[in-house]
Coordinates of C-alpha atoms and ligand atoms in Angstrom, one line a residue:
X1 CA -68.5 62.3 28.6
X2 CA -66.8 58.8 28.0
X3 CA -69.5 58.1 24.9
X4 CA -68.1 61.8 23.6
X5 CA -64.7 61.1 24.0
X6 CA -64.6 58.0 22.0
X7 CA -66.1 59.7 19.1
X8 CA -64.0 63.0 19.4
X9 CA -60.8 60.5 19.2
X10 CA -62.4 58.5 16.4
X11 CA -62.5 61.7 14.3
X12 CA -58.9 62.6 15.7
X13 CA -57.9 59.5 14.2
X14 CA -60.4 59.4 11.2
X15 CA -57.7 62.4 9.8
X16 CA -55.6 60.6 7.5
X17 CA -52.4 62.7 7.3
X18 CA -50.7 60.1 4.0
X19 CA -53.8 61.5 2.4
X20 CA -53.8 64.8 2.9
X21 CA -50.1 65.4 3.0
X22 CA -49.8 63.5 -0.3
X23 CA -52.9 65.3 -2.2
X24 CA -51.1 68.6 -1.0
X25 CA -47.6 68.3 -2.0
X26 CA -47.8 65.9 -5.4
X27 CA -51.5 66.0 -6.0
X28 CA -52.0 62.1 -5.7
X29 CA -54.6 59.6 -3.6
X30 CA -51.6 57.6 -2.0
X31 CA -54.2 55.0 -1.8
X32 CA -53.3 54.5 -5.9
X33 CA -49.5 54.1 -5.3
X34 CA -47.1 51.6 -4.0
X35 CA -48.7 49.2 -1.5
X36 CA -52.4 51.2 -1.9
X37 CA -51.9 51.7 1.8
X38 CA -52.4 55.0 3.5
X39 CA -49.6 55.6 6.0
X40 CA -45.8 56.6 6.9
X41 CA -44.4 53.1 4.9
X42 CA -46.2 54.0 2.2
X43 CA -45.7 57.7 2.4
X44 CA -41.8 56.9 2.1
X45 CA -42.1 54.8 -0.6
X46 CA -44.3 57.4 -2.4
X47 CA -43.0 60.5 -1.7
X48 CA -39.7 60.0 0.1
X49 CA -38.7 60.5 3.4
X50 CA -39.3 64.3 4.9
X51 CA -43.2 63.4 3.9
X52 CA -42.8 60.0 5.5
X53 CA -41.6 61.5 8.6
X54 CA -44.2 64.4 8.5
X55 CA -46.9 61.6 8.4
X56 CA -45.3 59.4 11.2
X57 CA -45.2 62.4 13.5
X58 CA -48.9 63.8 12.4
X59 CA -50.2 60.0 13.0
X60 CA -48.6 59.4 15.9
X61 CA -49.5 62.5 17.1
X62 CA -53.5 61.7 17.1
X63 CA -53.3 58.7 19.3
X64 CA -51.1 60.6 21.9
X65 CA -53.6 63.9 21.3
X66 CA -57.0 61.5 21.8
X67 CA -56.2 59.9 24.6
X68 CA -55.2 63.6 26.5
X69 CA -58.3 64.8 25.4
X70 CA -60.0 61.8 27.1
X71 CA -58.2 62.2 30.2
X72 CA -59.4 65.5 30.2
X73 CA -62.7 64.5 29.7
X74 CA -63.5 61.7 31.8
X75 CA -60.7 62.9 34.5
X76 CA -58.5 60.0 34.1
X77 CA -60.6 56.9 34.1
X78 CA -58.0 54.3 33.0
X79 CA -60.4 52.4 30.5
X80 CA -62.0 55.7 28.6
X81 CA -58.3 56.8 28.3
X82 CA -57.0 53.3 26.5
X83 CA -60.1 52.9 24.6
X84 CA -59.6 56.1 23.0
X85 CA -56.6 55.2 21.8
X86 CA -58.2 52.3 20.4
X87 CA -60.9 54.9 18.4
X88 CA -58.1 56.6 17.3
X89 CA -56.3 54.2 15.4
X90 CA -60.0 52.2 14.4
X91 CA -60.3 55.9 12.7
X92 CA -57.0 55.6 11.4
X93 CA -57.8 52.3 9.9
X94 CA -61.0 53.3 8.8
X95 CA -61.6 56.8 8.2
X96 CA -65.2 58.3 7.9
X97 CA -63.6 61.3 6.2
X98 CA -61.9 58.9 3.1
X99 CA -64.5 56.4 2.2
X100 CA -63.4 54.0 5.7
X101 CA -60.2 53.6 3.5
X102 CA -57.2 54.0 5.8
X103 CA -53.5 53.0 7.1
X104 CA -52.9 49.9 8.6
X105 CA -52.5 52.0 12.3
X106 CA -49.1 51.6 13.3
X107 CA -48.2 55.2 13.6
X108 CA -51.2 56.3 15.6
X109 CA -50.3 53.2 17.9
X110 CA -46.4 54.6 18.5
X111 CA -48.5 57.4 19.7
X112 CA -51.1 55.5 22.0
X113 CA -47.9 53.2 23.3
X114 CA -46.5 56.4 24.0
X115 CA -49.3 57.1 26.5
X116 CA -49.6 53.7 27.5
X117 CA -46.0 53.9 28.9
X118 CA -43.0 55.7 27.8
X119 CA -41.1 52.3 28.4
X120 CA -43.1 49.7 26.3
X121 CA -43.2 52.0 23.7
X122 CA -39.3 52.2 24.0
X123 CA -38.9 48.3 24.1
X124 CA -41.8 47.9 21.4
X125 CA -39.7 50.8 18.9
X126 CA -36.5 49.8 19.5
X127 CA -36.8 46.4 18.8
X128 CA -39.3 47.3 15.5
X129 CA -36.3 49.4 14.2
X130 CA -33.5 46.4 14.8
X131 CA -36.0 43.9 12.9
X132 CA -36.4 46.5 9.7
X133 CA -32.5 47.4 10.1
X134 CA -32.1 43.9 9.7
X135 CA -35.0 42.8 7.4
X136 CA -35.8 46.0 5.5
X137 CA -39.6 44.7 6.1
X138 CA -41.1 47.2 8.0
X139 CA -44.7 44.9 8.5
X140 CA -42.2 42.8 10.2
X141 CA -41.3 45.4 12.1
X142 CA -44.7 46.3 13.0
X143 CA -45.7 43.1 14.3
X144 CA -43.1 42.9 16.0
X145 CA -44.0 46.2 17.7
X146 CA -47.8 45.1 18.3
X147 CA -46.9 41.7 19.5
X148 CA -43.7 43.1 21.9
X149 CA -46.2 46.1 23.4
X150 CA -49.1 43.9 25.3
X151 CA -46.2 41.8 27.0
X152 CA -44.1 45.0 27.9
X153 CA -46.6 46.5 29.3
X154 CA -48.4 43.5 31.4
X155 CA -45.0 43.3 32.9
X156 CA -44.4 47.1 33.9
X157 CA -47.5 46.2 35.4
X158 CA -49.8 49.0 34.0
X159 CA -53.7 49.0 34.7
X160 CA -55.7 45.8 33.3
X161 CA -57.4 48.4 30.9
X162 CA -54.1 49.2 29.2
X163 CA -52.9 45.2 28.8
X164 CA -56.5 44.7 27.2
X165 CA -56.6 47.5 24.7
X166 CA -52.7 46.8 24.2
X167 CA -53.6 43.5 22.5
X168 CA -56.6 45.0 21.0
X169 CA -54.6 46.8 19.1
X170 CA -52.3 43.7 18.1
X171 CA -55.4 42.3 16.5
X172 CA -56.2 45.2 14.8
X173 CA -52.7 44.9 12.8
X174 CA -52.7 41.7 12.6
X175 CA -56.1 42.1 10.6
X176 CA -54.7 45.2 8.9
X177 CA -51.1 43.4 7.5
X178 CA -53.3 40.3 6.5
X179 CA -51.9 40.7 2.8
X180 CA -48.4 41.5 4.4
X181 CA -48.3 38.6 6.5
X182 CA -49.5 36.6 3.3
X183 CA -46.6 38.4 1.3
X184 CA -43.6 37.7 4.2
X185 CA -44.7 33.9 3.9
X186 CA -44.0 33.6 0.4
X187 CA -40.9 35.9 0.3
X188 CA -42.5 38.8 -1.9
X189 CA -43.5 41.5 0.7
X190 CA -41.9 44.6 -0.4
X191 CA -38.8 45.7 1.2
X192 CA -37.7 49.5 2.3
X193 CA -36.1 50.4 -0.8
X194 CA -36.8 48.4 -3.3
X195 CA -35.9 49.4 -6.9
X196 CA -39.2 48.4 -7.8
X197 CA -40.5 50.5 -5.6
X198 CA -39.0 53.6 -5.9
X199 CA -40.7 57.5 -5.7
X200 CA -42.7 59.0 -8.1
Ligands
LIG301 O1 -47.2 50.5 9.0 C1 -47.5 49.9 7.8 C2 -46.4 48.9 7.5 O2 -46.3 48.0 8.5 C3 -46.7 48.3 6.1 O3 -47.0 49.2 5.2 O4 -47.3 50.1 2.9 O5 -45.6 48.2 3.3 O6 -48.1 47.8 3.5 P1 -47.0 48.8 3.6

């Protein structure tokens, strides 16, 4: 049941909403526009914001809907129910249905912080908003998220399973925003908003 579980929320997470949202409504691969990255930033920058938002919910949406199908599953067994979260957003990243070209996880990980604990993923959002208001780079922001969500949540004291997979999932982005990361350090990562990077 735990193997099954894993593979159900891999294919939750495999569903890349940017994708199909942005095929559906302008008839594009949003993997051929702006950053080439298929998730909420990108959907924004792309499309606007009521897709954007669509996508954030729809992403987030898988982690939260994986990990309750687990716990259904496996009856609550702390480590199937954080690593499906992990499966979620590892299909997220790398979707079997789109050619294992996916988002960078973010999203789907608002979703599995969500069921990690309410709080962390209050601490984690809230202070991933203040750095974009403030930056207008939302990888910043999502570092900041990953990097604020293993600490929160070793100090709520939540099981060892969710600490583990919490910085899992750190590395995961970290990998993910490589060219971001790259981009921030010489000062040409692209902000939210950018003239250059407006909507089709
Ligand atoms: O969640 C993804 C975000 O951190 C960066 O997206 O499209 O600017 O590379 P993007």
């Amino acid at each position: 049941m735990v193997l099954l579980s894993w593979v159900i929320s891999y294919l939750i997470g495999s569903i890349s909403f940017s994708y199909l949202i942005s095929k559906k409504i302008a008839g594009i691969d949003i993997r051929s526009h702006g950053s080439g990255n298929a998730g909420a930033t990108n959907t924004l920058r792309v499309l606007g914001k009521g897709p954007a938002i669509l996508v954030l919910l729809l992403d987030a949406a898988k982690g939260l809907l994986a990990m309750g199908i687990t716990h259904l599953l496996t009856g609550g067994d702390p480590v199937a129910y954080a690593m499906s979260g992990l499966f979620a957003i590892a299909g997220h990243n790398w979707p079997i249905f789109f050619g294992f070209r996916g988002g960078k996880g973010i999203a789907t990980t608002l979703g599995v912080a969500l069921g990690f604990s309410p709080l962390a993923f209050l601490i984690g959002a809230v202070l991933a908003v203040v750095t974009i208001a403030i930056t207008r780079y939302v990888s910043l922001g999502s570092l900041i998220l990953v990097s604020v969500l293993p600490v929160a949540i070793y100090v709520l004291d939540k099981p060892n399973a969710f600490v583990w997979t919490s910085l899992a999932l750190a590395v995961f982005a970290y990998i993910r925003h490589y060219n971001n990361i790259r981009n921030l350090l010489a000062g040409n990562e692209r902000k939210l908003g950018d003239r250059s990077h407006r909507k089709l």
